[in-house]
PDB file of C-alpha atoms in Angstrom:
ATOM      1  CA  SER X  19     -29.266  83.216  -4.976  1.00 82.00           C
ATOM      2  CA  ALA X  20     -30.264  86.506  -6.640  1.00 87.00           C
ATOM      3  CA  TRP X  21     -33.702  85.009  -7.338  1.00 92.00           C
ATOM      4  CA  ASP X  22     -34.333  84.787  -3.576  1.00 92.00           C
ATOM      5  CA  ASN X  23     -34.680  88.576  -3.432  1.00 88.00           C
ATOM      6  CA  ALA X  24     -36.702  89.038  -6.634  1.00 93.00           C
ATOM      7  CA  ILE X  25     -40.373  89.976  -6.493  1.00 93.00           C
ATOM      8  CA  GLU X  26     -42.511  86.972  -7.381  1.00 96.00           C
ATOM      9  CA  LEU X  27     -45.661  87.420  -9.466  1.00 96.00           C
ATOM     10  CA  THR X  28     -48.170  84.634  -8.791  1.00 96.00           C
ATOM     11  CA  ALA X  29     -51.495  86.221  -9.766  1.00 94.00           C
ATOM     12  CA  PHE X  30     -51.909  84.170 -12.939  1.00 96.00           C
ATOM     13  CA  GLU X  31     -55.445  83.113 -13.827  1.00 94.00           C
ATOM     14  CA  ASN X  32     -57.590  81.669 -16.557  1.00 94.00           C
ATOM     15  CA  TYR X  33     -60.101  84.511 -16.694  1.00 92.00           C
ATOM     16  CA  TRP X  34     -62.455  82.504 -18.915  1.00 90.00           C
ATOM     17  CA  SER X  35     -62.950  79.533 -16.596  1.00 90.00           C
ATOM     18  CA  ASN X  36     -63.992  78.958 -12.997  1.00 88.00           C
ATOM     19  CA  LYS X  37     -61.585  76.024 -12.768  1.00 89.00           C
ATOM     20  CA  GLU X  38     -58.675  76.509 -10.383  1.00 90.00           C
ATOM     21  CA  MET X  39     -55.439  76.732 -12.343  1.00 93.00           C
ATOM     22  CA  PRO X  40     -52.110  75.166 -11.380  1.00 94.00           C
ATOM     23  CA  LYS X  41     -49.615  77.639  -9.919  1.00 97.00           C
ATOM     24  CA  THR X  42     -47.556  79.813 -12.236  1.00 98.00           C
ATOM     25  CA  SER X  43     -44.935  82.206 -10.921  1.00 98.00           C
ATOM     26  CA  PHE X  44     -42.730  84.751 -12.656  1.00 98.00           C
ATOM     27  CA  LYS X  45     -39.643  86.596 -11.448  1.00 98.00           C
ATOM     28  CA  GLY X  46     -37.579  89.189 -13.271  1.00 97.00           C
ATOM     29  CA  LEU X  47     -34.218  90.822 -12.617  1.00 96.00           C
ATOM     30  CA  TYR X  48     -31.899  93.005 -14.641  1.00 96.00           C
ATOM     31  CA  ASP X  49     -28.460  94.513 -14.831  1.00 95.00           C
ATOM     32  CA  ASP X  50     -26.772  96.761 -17.393  1.00 94.00           C
ATOM     33  CA  LYS X  51     -26.500  93.937 -19.917  1.00 97.00           C
ATOM     34  CA  PHE X  52     -29.518  91.638 -19.469  1.00 97.00           C
ATOM     35  CA  PHE X  53     -33.138  91.262 -18.465  1.00 97.00           C
ATOM     36  CA  TYR X  54     -33.390  87.932 -16.646  1.00 97.00           C
ATOM     37  CA  PHE X  55     -36.632  86.019 -16.191  1.00 98.00           C
ATOM     38  CA  LEU X  56     -37.711  82.849 -14.434  1.00 98.00           C
ATOM     39  CA  TYR X  57     -41.016  81.031 -14.767  1.00 98.00           C
ATOM     40  CA  ASP X  58     -41.765  78.240 -12.295  1.00 98.00           C
ATOM     41  CA  VAL X  59     -44.910  76.287 -13.146  1.00 97.00           C
ATOM     42  CA  VAL X  60     -46.766  73.444 -11.507  1.00 98.00           C
ATOM     43  CA  ASP X  61     -47.838  70.951 -14.149  1.00 96.00           C
ATOM     44  CA  GLU X  62     -48.753  67.356 -13.346  1.00 93.00           C
ATOM     45  CA  ASP X  63     -49.476  66.625 -17.026  1.00 93.00           C
ATOM     46  CA  ILE X  64     -46.701  68.086 -19.204  1.00 95.00           C
ATOM     47  CA  VAL X  65     -47.661  67.825 -22.874  1.00 94.00           C
ATOM     48  CA  LEU X  66     -44.731  67.969 -25.301  1.00 95.00           C
ATOM     49  CA  VAL X  67     -44.888  67.599 -29.062  1.00 93.00           C
ATOM     50  CA  ASP X  68     -42.050  65.431 -30.333  1.00 92.00           C
ATOM     51  CA  LYS X  69     -42.251  65.600 -34.131  1.00 92.00           C
ATOM     52  CA  PRO X  70     -38.978  66.902 -35.564  1.00 88.00           C
ATOM     53  CA  SER X  71     -40.560  66.860 -39.037  1.00 89.00           C
ATOM     54  CA  ILE X  72     -42.690  69.899 -38.147  1.00 92.00           C
ATOM     55  CA  GLY X  73     -39.791  71.994 -36.840  1.00 92.00           C
ATOM     56  CA  GLU X  74     -38.819  73.255 -33.429  1.00 93.00           C
ATOM     57  CA  GLU X  75     -41.053  76.338 -33.465  1.00 95.00           C
ATOM     58  CA  ASP X  76     -44.220  74.384 -34.285  1.00 94.00           C
ATOM     59  CA  GLN X  77     -43.311  71.810 -31.637  1.00 94.00           C
ATOM     60  CA  ALA X  78     -43.024  74.613 -29.064  1.00 96.00           C
ATOM     61  CA  VAL X  79     -46.434  76.046 -30.005  1.00 93.00           C
ATOM     62  CA  GLY X  80     -48.061  72.622 -29.629  1.00 93.00           C
ATOM     63  CA  SER X  81     -46.521  72.008 -26.192  1.00 95.00           C
ATOM     64  CA  ASP X  82     -46.975  73.257 -22.646  1.00 96.00           C
ATOM     65  CA  ARG X  83     -45.290  76.635 -22.588  1.00 97.00           C
ATOM     66  CA  ILE X  84     -44.850  80.016 -21.021  1.00 98.00           C
ATOM     67  CA  GLU X  85     -44.998  83.189 -23.060  1.00 97.00           C
ATOM     68  CA  ILE X  86     -43.602  86.701 -22.902  1.00 98.00           C
ATOM     69  CA  PHE X  87     -44.953  89.330 -25.287  1.00 97.00           C
ATOM     70  CA  MET X  88     -43.372  92.788 -25.405  1.00 98.00           C
ATOM     71  CA  ARG X  89     -44.527  96.008 -27.026  1.00 97.00           C
ATOM     72  CA  ASN X  90     -43.722  99.675 -27.429  1.00 96.00           C
ATOM     73  CA  LYS X  91     -45.926 102.259 -25.730  1.00 94.00           C
ATOM     74  CA  ASP X  92     -46.944 103.297 -29.270  1.00 94.00           C
ATOM     75  CA  LEU X  93     -49.588 100.722 -30.216  1.00 93.00           C
ATOM     76  CA  ASN X  94     -48.953 101.333 -33.926  1.00 91.00           C
ATOM     77  CA  LYS X  95     -45.518  99.725 -33.670  1.00 93.00           C
ATOM     78  CA  ASP X  96     -44.706  96.012 -33.827  1.00 94.00           C
ATOM     79  CA  TYR X  97     -44.989  93.809 -30.773  1.00 96.00           C
ATOM     80  CA  TYR X  98     -42.880  90.703 -30.234  1.00 97.00           C
ATOM     81  CA  SER X  99     -43.681  87.318 -28.772  1.00 97.00           C
ATOM     82  CA  LEU X 100     -41.564  84.606 -27.231  1.00 98.00           C
ATOM     83  CA  GLU X 101     -43.347  81.296 -26.647  1.00 97.00           C
ATOM     84  CA  LEU X 102     -41.037  79.003 -24.693  1.00 98.00           C
ATOM     85  CA  ASP X 103     -41.834  75.371 -23.992  1.00 97.00           C
ATOM     86  CA  ALA X 104     -40.767  73.035 -21.200  1.00 96.00           C
ATOM     87  CA  LYS X 105     -37.866  71.751 -23.355  1.00 97.00           C
ATOM     88  CA  ALA X 106     -36.496  75.296 -23.982  1.00 97.00           C
ATOM     89  CA  ARG X 107     -37.723  75.356 -27.583  1.00 97.00           C
ATOM     90  CA  ILE X 108     -38.654  78.799 -28.852  1.00 97.00           C
ATOM     91  CA  PHE X 109     -41.345  80.160 -31.129  1.00 97.00           C
ATOM     92  CA  ASP X 110     -40.539  83.828 -31.693  1.00 97.00           C
ATOM     93  CA  SER X 111     -42.536  86.181 -33.860  1.00 96.00           C
ATOM     94  CA  LYS X 112     -43.533  89.774 -34.405  1.00 96.00           C
ATOM     95  CA  ALA X 113     -46.873  91.274 -35.317  1.00 94.00           C
ATOM     96  CA  THR X 114     -48.957  94.426 -35.240  1.00 93.00           C
ATOM     97  CA  PHE X 115     -52.202  94.954 -33.396  1.00 90.00           C
ATOM     98  CA  ASP X 116     -53.728  95.735 -36.792  1.00 81.00           C
ATOM     99  CA  LYS X 117     -54.660  92.163 -37.786  1.00 73.00           C
ATOM    100  CA  ARG X 118     -54.463  92.903 -41.512  1.00 70.00           C
ATOM    101  CA  TYR X 119     -50.752  92.208 -41.346  1.00 72.00           C
ATOM    102  CA  GLY X 120     -50.935  88.981 -39.343  1.00 82.00           C
ATOM    103  CA  ILE X 121     -48.155  87.366 -37.363  1.00 90.00           C
ATOM    104  CA  ASP X 122     -44.709  87.166 -38.929  1.00 93.00           C
ATOM    105  CA  ARG X 123     -43.727  83.594 -37.996  1.00 93.00           C
ATOM    106  CA  GLU X 124     -40.435  83.867 -39.903  1.00 95.00           C
ATOM    107  CA  TRP X 125     -39.093  86.667 -37.728  1.00 96.00           C
ATOM    108  CA  ASP X 126     -36.418  85.692 -35.188  1.00 97.00           C
ATOM    109  CA  TRP X 127     -35.148  87.422 -32.072  1.00 97.00           C
ATOM    110  CA  PRO X 128     -31.774  89.066 -32.859  1.00 97.00           C
ATOM    111  CA  LYS X 129     -29.144  86.333 -33.005  1.00 96.00           C
ATOM    112  CA  GLY X 130     -27.186  85.756 -29.810  1.00 96.00           C
ATOM    113  CA  GLN X 131     -29.379  88.149 -27.790  1.00 98.00           C
ATOM    114  CA  LEU X 132     -31.627  85.564 -26.089  1.00 98.00           C
ATOM    115  CA  GLU X 133     -30.493  82.613 -23.977  1.00 97.00           C
ATOM    116  CA  LEU X 134     -32.841  80.026 -22.534  1.00 97.00           C
ATOM    117  CA  LYS X 135     -32.799  76.875 -20.456  1.00 97.00           C
ATOM    118  CA  SER X 136     -35.423  74.675 -18.891  1.00 97.00           C
ATOM    119  CA  THR X 137     -35.523  72.171 -16.059  1.00 97.00           C
ATOM    120  CA  PHE X 138     -38.120  69.547 -15.198  1.00 98.00           C
ATOM    121  CA  THR X 139     -39.044  69.510 -11.504  1.00 97.00           C
ATOM    122  CA  ASP X 140     -40.924  67.031  -9.336  1.00 97.00           C
ATOM    123  CA  ASN X 141     -44.155  68.951  -9.912  1.00 97.00           C
ATOM    124  CA  GLY X 142     -43.681  70.730 -13.259  1.00 98.00           C
ATOM    125  CA  TYR X 143     -40.970  72.701 -14.986  1.00 98.00           C
ATOM    126  CA  ILE X 144     -38.904  75.877 -14.845  1.00 98.00           C
ATOM    127  CA  VAL X 145     -38.031  78.064 -17.824  1.00 98.00           C
ATOM    128  CA  GLU X 146     -35.401  80.727 -17.273  1.00 97.00           C
ATOM    129  CA  GLY X 147     -33.573  82.981 -19.611  1.00 97.00           C
ATOM    130  CA  ARG X 148     -31.950  86.265 -20.320  1.00 98.00           C
ATOM    131  CA  ILE X 149     -32.572  88.847 -23.011  1.00 98.00           C
ATOM    132  CA  SER X 150     -29.924  91.429 -23.808  1.00 98.00           C
ATOM    133  CA  MET X 151     -30.834  94.971 -22.879  1.00 96.00           C
ATOM    134  CA  SER X 152     -29.303  96.025 -26.200  1.00 96.00           C
ATOM    135  CA  SER X 153     -31.873  93.953 -28.131  1.00 97.00           C
ATOM    136  CA  LEU X 154     -34.735  95.419 -26.084  1.00 97.00           C
ATOM    137  CA  LYS X 155     -33.458  98.891 -26.951  1.00 95.00           C
ATOM    138  CA  GLU X 156     -32.784  97.980 -30.601  1.00 96.00           C
ATOM    139  CA  LEU X 157     -36.402  96.767 -30.950  1.00 97.00           C
ATOM    140  CA  ASP X 158     -37.604  99.952 -29.202  1.00 96.00           C
ATOM    141  CA  LEU X 159     -39.176  97.992 -26.348  1.00 96.00           C
ATOM    142  CA  PHE X 160     -37.456  99.485 -23.313  1.00 89.00           C
ATOM    143  CA  ASP X 161     -38.933 102.848 -22.314  1.00 81.00           C
ATOM    144  CA  GLY X 162     -36.680 104.350 -19.657  1.00 86.00           C
ATOM    145  CA  ASP X 163     -37.395 101.962 -16.797  1.00 92.00           C
ATOM    146  CA  ILE X 164     -40.587 100.426 -18.250  1.00 95.00           C
ATOM    147  CA  LEU X 165     -41.167  97.250 -20.243  1.00 97.00           C
ATOM    148  CA  TYR X 166     -44.728  96.728 -21.508  1.00 97.00           C
ATOM    149  CA  ALA X 167     -45.097  92.971 -21.287  1.00 97.00           C
ATOM    150  CA  GLY X 168     -47.655  90.227 -21.480  1.00 97.00           C
ATOM    151  CA  LEU X 169     -46.900  87.252 -19.251  1.00 98.00           C
ATOM    152  CA  TYR X 170     -48.841  84.134 -20.130  1.00 97.00           C
ATOM    153  CA  ARG X 171     -48.986  80.377 -19.983  1.00 97.00           C
ATOM    154  CA  GLY X 172     -50.465  77.841 -22.364  1.00 95.00           C
ATOM    155  CA  ASN X 173     -51.359  74.838 -20.198  1.00 95.00           C
ATOM    156  CA  TYR X 174     -52.211  71.741 -22.223  1.00 92.00           C
ATOM    157  CA  ASN X 175     -54.170  68.846 -20.783  1.00 89.00           C
ATOM    158  CA  SER X 176     -53.917  65.324 -22.159  1.00 85.00           C
ATOM    159  CA  ASN X 177     -57.257  63.910 -23.211  1.00 76.00           C
ATOM    160  CA  GLU X 178     -56.986  60.166 -23.627  1.00 70.00           C
ATOM    161  CA  GLY X 179     -57.310  59.320 -27.311  1.00 70.00           C
ATOM    162  CA  GLU X 180     -58.209  62.905 -28.208  1.00 77.00           C
ATOM    163  CA  LYS X 181     -56.352  66.070 -29.113  1.00 82.00           C
ATOM    164  CA  PRO X 182     -55.001  67.837 -25.992  1.00 83.00           C
ATOM    165  CA  SER X 183     -57.036  70.817 -24.804  1.00 88.00           C
ATOM    166  CA  ILE X 184     -55.445  74.086 -23.714  1.00 91.00           C
ATOM    167  CA  GLU X 185     -56.106  76.521 -20.899  1.00 93.00           C
ATOM    168  CA  TRP X 186     -54.939  80.117 -21.348  1.00 94.00           C
ATOM    169  CA  ILE X 187     -53.454  81.681 -18.235  1.00 95.00           C
ATOM    170  CA  SER X 188     -52.502  85.372 -17.903  1.00 96.00           C
ATOM    171  CA  TRP X 189     -51.327  87.804 -15.236  1.00 95.00           C
ATOM    172  CA  VAL X 190     -53.574  90.571 -16.632  1.00 94.00           C
ATOM    173  CA  LYS X 191     -57.251  90.191 -17.545  1.00 92.00           C
ATOM    174  CA  PRO X 192     -57.602  91.191 -21.202  1.00 91.00           C
ATOM    175  CA  GLU X 193     -60.843  92.668 -22.493  1.00 89.00           C
ATOM    176  CA  LYS X 194     -61.434  89.457 -24.501  1.00 86.00           C
ATOM    177  CA  LEU X 195     -59.924  85.978 -24.884  1.00 84.00           C
ATOM    178  CA  SER X 196     -56.792  86.941 -26.775  1.00 87.00           C
ATOM    179  CA  PHE X 197     -53.205  87.704 -25.845  1.00 90.00           C
ATOM    180  CA  HIS X 198     -52.693  89.533 -29.140  1.00 89.00           C
ATOM    181  CA  ILE X 199     -54.420  92.711 -27.976  1.00 91.00           C
ATOM    182  CA  PRO X 200     -53.057  95.731 -26.057  1.00 93.00           C
ATOM    183  CA  SER X 201     -55.222  95.091 -22.965  1.00 93.00           C
ATOM    184  CA  SER X 202     -53.410  91.804 -22.275  1.00 95.00           C
ATOM    185  CA  PHE X 203     -50.151  93.647 -21.529  1.00 96.00           C
ATOM    186  CA  GLY X 204     -49.062  94.931 -18.161  1.00 96.00           C
ATOM    187  CA  VAL X 205     -46.102  97.009 -17.004  1.00 96.00           C
ATOM    188  CA  LEU X 206     -42.814  95.714 -15.634  1.00 96.00           C
ATOM    189  CA  LYS X 207     -40.991  98.556 -13.898  1.00 95.00           C
ATOM    190  CA  PHE X 208     -37.234  98.172 -13.578  1.00 93.00           C
ATOM    191  CA  VAL X 209     -36.163  99.447 -10.154  1.00 90.00           C
ATOM    192  CA  LYS X 210     -32.762  99.505  -8.462  1.00 82.00           C
TER     193      LYS X 210
END
């Protein structure tokens, strides 16, 4: 019932297409121990990779998913990404905005500090989770009452007999088609 009183963000768009996107909503709450989040997405065509041979993280990246990226206010520090698919599989990584260092795909969110579940609905799926406040502080991501975050969605479309195509959906319009740049992040302010 706590979600009923949470502010709902629904201004998610594909800024690189005139096509109307299916609804994406995000809610966040917190207490002394956790940052809680809930994505509710409309998706009439859920694409899920089911190839255990490639590993859970690669399956998540190839599937319909929501994403949360988090960074420090200092753009020279690492930023962290959580890509979470409709089956609650996780691709987590860290990177720097200086592309010379690339994305560290082997990095994992601190053990036991992230919990996730997903639910299929009549018109899409819900992904909800909680991240410990201690891990946000340990990774130097929580700045007083501010979390610099990118909220995104990778929406795959089945193409009969062809590779699925993807639409990139964001709550902030970045300066170019990339979520791995500072301008794709917004501010989540934690208020009592």
